[in-house]
Coordinates of C-alpha atoms and ligand atoms in Angstrom, one line a residue:
X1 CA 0.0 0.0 0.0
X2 CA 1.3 3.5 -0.7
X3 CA 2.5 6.0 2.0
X4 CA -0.9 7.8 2.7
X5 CA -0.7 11.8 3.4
X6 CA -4.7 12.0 4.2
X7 CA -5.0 10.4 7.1
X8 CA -7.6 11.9 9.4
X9 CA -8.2 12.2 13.1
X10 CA -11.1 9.7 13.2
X11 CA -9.0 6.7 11.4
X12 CA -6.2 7.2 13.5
X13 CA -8.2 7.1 16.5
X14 CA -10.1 3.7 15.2
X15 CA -6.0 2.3 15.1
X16 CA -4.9 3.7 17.7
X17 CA -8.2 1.7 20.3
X18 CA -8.1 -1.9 18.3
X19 CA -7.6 -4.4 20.3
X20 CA -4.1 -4.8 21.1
X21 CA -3.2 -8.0 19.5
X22 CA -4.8 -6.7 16.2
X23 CA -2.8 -3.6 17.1
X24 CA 0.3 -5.4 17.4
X25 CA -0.1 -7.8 14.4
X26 CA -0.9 -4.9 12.1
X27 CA 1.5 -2.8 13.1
X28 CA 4.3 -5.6 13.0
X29 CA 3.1 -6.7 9.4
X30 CA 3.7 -3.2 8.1
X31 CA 7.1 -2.9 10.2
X32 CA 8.1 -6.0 8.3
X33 CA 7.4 -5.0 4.6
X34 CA 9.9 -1.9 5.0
X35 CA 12.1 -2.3 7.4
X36 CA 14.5 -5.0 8.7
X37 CA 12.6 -5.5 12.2
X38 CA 15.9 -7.3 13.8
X39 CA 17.9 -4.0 13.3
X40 CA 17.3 -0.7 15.2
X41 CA 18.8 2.3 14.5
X42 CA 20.9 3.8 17.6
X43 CA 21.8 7.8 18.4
X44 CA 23.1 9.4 20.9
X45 CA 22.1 12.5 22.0
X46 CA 24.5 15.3 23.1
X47 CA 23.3 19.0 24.9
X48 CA 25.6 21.0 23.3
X49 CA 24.2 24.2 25.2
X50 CA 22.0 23.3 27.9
X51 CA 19.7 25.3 30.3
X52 CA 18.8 29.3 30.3
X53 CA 16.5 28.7 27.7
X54 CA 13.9 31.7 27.1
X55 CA 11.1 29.6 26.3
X56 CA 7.7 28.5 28.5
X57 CA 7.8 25.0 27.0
X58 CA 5.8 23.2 30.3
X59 CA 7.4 20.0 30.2
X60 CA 11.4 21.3 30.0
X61 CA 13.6 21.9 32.6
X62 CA 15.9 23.6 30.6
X63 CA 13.4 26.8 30.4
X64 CA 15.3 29.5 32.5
X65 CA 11.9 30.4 34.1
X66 CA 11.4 27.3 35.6
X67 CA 14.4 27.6 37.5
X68 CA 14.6 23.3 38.1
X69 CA 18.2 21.9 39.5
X70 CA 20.1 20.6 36.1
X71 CA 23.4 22.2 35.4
X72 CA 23.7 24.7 32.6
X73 CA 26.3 25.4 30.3
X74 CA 27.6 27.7 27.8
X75 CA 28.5 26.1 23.7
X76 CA 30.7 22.9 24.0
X77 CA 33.5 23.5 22.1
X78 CA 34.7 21.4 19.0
X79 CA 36.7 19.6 20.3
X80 CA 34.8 18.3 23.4
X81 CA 32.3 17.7 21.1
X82 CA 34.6 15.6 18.8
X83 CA 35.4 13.3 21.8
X84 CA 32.1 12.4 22.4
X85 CA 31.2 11.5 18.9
X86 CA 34.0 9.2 19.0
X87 CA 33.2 7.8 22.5
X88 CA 29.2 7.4 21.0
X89 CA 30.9 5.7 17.6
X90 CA 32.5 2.8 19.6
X91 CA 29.7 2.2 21.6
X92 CA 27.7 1.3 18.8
X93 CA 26.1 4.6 17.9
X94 CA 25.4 5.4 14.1
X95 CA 24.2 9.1 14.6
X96 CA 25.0 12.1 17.0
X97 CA 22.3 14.3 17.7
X98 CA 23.1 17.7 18.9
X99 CA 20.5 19.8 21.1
X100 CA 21.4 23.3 22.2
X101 CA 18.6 24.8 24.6
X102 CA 17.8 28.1 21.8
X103 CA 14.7 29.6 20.9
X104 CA 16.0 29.7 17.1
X105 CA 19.5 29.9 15.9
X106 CA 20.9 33.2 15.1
X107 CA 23.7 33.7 13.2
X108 CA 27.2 34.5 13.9
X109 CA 30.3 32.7 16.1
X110 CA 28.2 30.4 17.9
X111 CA 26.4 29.0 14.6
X112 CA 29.5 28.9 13.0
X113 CA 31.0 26.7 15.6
X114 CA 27.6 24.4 15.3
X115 CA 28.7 24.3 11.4
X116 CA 32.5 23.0 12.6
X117 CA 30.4 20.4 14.9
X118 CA 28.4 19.4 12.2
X119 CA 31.7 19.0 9.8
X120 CA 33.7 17.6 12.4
X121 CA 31.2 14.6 13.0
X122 CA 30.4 14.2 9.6
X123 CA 34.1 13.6 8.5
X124 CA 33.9 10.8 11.7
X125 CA 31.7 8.6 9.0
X126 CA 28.5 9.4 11.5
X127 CA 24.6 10.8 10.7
X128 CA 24.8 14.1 12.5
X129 CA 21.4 15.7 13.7
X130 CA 20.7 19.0 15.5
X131 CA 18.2 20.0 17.0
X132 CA 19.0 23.9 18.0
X133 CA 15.1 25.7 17.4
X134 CA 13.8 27.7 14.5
X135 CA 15.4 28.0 11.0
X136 CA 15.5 30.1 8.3
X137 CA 15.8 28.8 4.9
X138 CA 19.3 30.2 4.8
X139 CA 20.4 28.5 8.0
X140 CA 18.9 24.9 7.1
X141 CA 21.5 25.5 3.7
X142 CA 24.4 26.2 5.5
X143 CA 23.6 23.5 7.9
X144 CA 23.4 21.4 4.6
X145 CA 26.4 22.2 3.4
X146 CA 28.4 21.4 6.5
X147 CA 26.8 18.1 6.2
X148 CA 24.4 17.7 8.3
X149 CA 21.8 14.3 8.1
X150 CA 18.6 15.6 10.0
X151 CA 17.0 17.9 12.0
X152 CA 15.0 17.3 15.2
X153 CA 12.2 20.1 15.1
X154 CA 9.2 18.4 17.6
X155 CA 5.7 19.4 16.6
X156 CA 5.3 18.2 20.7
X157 CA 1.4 17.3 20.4
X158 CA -1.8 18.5 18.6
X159 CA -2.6 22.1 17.3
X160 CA -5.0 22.3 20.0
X161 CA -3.1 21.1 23.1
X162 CA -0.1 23.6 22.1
X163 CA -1.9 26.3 23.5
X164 CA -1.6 24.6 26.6
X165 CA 1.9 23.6 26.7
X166 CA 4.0 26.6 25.1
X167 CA 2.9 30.3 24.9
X168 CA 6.1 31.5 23.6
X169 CA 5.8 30.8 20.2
X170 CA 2.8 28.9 17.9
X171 CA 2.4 25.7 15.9
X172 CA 3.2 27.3 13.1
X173 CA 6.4 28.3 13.7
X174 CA 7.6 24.5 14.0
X175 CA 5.8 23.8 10.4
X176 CA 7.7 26.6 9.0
X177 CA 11.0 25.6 10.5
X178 CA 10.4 22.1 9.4
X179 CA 9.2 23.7 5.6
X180 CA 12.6 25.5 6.0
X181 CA 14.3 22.0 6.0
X182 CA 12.8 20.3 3.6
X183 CA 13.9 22.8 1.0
X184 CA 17.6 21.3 1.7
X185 CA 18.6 17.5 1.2
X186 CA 18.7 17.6 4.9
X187 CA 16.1 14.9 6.4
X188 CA 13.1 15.6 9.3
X189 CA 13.2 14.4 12.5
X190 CA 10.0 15.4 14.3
X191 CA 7.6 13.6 16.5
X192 CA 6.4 14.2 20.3
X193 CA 5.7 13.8 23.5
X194 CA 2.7 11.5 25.3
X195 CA 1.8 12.0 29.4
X196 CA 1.6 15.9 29.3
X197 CA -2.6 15.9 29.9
X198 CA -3.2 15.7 26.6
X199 CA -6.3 13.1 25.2
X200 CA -6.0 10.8 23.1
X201 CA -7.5 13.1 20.4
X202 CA -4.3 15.6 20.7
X203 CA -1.9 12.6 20.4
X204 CA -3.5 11.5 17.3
X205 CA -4.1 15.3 16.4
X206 CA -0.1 15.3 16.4
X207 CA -0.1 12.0 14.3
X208 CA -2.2 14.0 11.4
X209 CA 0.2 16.9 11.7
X210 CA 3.0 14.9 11.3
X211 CA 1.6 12.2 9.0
X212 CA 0.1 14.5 6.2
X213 CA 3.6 16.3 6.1
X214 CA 4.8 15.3 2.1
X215 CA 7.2 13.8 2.4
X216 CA 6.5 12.4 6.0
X217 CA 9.4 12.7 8.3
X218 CA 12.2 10.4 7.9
X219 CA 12.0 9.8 12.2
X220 CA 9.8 10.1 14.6
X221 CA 10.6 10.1 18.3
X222 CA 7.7 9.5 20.4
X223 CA 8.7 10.1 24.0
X224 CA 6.9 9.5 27.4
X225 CA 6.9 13.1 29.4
X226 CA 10.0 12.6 32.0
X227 CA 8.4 14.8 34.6
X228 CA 11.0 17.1 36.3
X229 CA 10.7 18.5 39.3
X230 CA 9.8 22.6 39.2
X231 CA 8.3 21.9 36.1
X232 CA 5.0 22.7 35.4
X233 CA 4.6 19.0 34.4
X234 CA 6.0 17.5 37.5
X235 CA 3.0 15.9 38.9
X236 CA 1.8 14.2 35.7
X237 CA 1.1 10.9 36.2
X238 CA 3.6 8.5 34.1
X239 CA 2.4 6.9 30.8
X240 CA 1.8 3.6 30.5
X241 CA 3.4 0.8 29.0
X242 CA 0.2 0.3 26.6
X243 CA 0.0 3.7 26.1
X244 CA 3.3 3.9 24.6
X245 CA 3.1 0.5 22.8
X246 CA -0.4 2.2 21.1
X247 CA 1.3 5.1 19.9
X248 CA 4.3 3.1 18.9
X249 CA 1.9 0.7 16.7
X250 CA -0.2 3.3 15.2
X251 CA 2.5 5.6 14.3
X252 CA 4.2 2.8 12.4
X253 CA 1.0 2.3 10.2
X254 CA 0.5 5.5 9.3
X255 CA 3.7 6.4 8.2
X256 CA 5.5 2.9 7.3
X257 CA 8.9 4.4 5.8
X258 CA 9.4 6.4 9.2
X259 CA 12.1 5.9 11.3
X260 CA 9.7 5.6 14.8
X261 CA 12.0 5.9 18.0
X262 CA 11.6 5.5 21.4
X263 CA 12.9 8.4 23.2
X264 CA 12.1 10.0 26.7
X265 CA 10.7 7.9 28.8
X266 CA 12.8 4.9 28.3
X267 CA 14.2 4.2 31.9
X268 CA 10.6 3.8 33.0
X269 CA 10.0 1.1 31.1
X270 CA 11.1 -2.9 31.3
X271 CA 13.0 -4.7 28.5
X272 CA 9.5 -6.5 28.1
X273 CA 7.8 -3.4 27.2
X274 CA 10.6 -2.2 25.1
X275 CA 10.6 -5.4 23.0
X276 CA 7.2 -5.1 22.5
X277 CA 7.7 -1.3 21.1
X278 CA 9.8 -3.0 19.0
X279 CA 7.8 -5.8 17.9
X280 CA 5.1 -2.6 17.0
X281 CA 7.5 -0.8 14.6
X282 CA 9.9 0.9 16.8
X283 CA 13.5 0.7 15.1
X284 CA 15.6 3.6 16.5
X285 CA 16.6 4.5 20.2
X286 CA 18.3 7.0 21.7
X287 CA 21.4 5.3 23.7
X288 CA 23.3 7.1 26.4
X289 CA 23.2 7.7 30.5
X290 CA 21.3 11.2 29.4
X291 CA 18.8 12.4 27.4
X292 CA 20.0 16.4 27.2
X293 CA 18.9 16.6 30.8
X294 CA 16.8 13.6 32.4
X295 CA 17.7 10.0 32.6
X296 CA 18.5 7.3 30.5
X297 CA 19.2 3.6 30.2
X298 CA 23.5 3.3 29.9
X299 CA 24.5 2.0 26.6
X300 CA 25.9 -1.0 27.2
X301 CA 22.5 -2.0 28.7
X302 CA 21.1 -1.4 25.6
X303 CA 23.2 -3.5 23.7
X304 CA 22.5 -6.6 26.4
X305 CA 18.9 -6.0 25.7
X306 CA 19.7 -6.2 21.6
X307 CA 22.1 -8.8 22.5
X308 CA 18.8 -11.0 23.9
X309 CA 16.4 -9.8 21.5
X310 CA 18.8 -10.8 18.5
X311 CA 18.8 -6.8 17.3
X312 CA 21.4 -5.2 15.6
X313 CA 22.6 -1.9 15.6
X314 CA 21.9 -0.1 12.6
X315 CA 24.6 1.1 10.7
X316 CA 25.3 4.5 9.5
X317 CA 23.6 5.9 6.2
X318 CA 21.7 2.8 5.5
X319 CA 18.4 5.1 4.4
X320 CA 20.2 7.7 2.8
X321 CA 23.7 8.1 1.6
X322 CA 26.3 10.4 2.7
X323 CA 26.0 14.2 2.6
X324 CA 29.0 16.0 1.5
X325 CA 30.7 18.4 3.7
X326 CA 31.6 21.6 2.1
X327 CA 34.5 23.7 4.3
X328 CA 33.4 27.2 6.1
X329 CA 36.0 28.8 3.1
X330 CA 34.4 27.4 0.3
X331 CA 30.9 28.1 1.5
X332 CA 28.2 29.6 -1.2
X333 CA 26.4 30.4 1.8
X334 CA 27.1 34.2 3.6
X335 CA 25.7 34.8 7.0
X336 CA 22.3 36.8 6.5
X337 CA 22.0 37.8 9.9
X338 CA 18.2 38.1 9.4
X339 CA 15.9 38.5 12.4
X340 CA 13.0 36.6 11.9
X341 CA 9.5 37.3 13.3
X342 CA 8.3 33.8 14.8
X343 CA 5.5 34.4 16.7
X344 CA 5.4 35.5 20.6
X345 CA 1.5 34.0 21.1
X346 CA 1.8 35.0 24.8
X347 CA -1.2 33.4 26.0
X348 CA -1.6 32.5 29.3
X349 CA -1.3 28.8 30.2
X350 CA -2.0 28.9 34.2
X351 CA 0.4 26.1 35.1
X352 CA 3.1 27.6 33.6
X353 CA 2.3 31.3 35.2
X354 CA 1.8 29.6 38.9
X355 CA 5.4 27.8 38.3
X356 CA 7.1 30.4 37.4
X357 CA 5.2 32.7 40.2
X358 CA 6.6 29.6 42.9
X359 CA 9.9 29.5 41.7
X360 CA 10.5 33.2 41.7
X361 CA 9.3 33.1 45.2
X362 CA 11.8 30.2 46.6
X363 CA 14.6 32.0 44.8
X364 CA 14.1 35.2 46.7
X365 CA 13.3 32.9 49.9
Ligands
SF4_401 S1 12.1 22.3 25.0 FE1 13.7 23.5 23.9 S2 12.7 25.4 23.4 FE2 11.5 24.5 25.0 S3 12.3 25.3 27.0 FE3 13.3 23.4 26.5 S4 15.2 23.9 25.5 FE4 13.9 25.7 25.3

């Protein structure tokens, strides 16, 4: 069957609440026609700049506002960065996803020094991903030309429940940053989150987002909300197993060429329930002790779980080949230094405001 770009809310829902069994043998019959299911895909995910973020995102403890306990720091440099590519490399990793806590990317040293990362890794015969905010269409080429393999850009949940999640900047913004993309040879990573409050009609609100994209995004991470103390999502009640094994399965059918990865939420779950994720369609992981700021399983647990499930690692540029890394002196590209409007919605979202209202009181404290 052809990859569909008309799903609607409605069918997805009918997947997503089958039975599970029919769930799980539909979803592993797809899994099988385009994918190998014994190999999954494994990244590793690196904070490259982590905390003082300006953004209200209610699940993220890297949002200055929230003032929560990680450790911030300023841009890794190069070289640090270099090391842990390597260090990912012989652990069995095939990508290196780079996340810096910005609203967007603006240009000038500190982009440039993303564009050595991204060259750096690149010449290390890895997939390199960053996920660093929004993009101009400028940005996403120069990113290109480095050599970059994919960019993370989360559309989080539904239109709806974004409003109740973000107030700093709109949906919209994402798809433009993700349209931005797409006009490179640069590949979309972009998925969500599940556990935030959200009904089952946001998460597969999300799923029509993301599936009627054309082309669909090469990867989707689903994650399970990691809630962080100080957050305004630290009393959410964890997902559960079946929950995650739902979203795993009916992602999968609706987008069968995806790349559907288990993310966030991974240390909460047992190897059973992971196997089963992967018996639905899941066939990328995130590997690592952290994921940017919150937990996750060590890697060499990871590869005694593939070891007893028979899985391999994936290995690097399998879906797509190579980019080519042009150098910073032989760039087409100049440095704009445009100032884009994305939107400032501003709404109020009143678990965020009282958060923010209690952690500014405990600081003064
Ligand atoms: S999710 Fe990203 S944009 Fe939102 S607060 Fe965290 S670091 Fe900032």
């Amino acid at each position: 069957m052809a990859t569909r770009h008309n799903w609607t809310k409605e069918e997805i829902l009918e997947i997503y609440n089958k039975p599970l069994m029919e769930l799980l043998y539909e979803a592993a019959t797809v899994h099988r026609k385009h994918h190998d299911p014994n190999t999954v895909q494994v990244s590793t995910l690196l904070s490259i700049k982590t905390g003082g973020c300006p953004e209200d995102c209610g699940y993220c403890p890297q949002a200055a506002r929230y003032h929560t306990d990680i450790e911030g720091n300023d841009l890794m440099s190069v070289n640090h960065v270099k090391a842990q590519a390597l260090r990912a490399k012989s652990a069995g990793s095939s990508r290196v996803c780079m996340g810096a806590a910005w609203r967007n990317v603006k240009d000038g040293p500190e982009f440039d020094n993303v564009l050595e990362m991204v060259r750096t890794i690149n010449k290390l015969d890895m997939e390199v991903c960053c996920t660093l905010g929004m993009l101009t269409e400028n940005q996403a080429q120069r990113l290109a030309e480095a050599g970059l393999y994919a960019y993370n850009h989360n559309l989080d949940t539904s239109e709806e429940y974004y409003k109740e999640v973000i107030s700093t900047r709109g949906f919209e913004d994402r798809l433009e940053t993700i349209d931005n993309v797409r006009k490179t040879n640069v590949t979309v990573c972009s998925g969500g989150i599940i556990g935030m409050g959200e009904k089952e009609e946001d998460r597969a609100g999300m799923l029509v987002a993301l599936s009627t994209l054309n082309p669909q995004p090469e990867s989707v991470p689903i994650n399970a909300l990691v809630p962080v103390e100080g957050t305004p999502m630290e009393e959410q009640a964890p997902v559960s197993i079946w929950e995650m094994v739902r979203m795993v399965a009916t992602t999968r059918i609706i987008m069968p060429e995806t790349q559907v990865r288990l993310s966030a939420g991974r240390t909460q779950m047992s190897r059973e329930g992971q196997a089963m994720c992967f018996f639905a369609g899941a066939n990328s992981i995130f590997a690592g002790d952290k994921l940017l700021t919150t937990p996750n399983p060590d890697v060499s647990e990871d590869m005694q779980m593939f070891k007893a499930l028979g899985l391999n690692p994936q290995k690097p540029f399998t879906k797509k080949s190579k980019p080519e890394t042009v150098e910073a002196s032989e760039s087409k590209y100049n440095s704009l230094g445009e100032k884009p409007k994305w939107s400032r919605p501003g709404h109020t979202i009143e678990r965020n405001v009282i958060t923010e209202e209690k952690q500014k009181a405990k600081a003064k404290a």
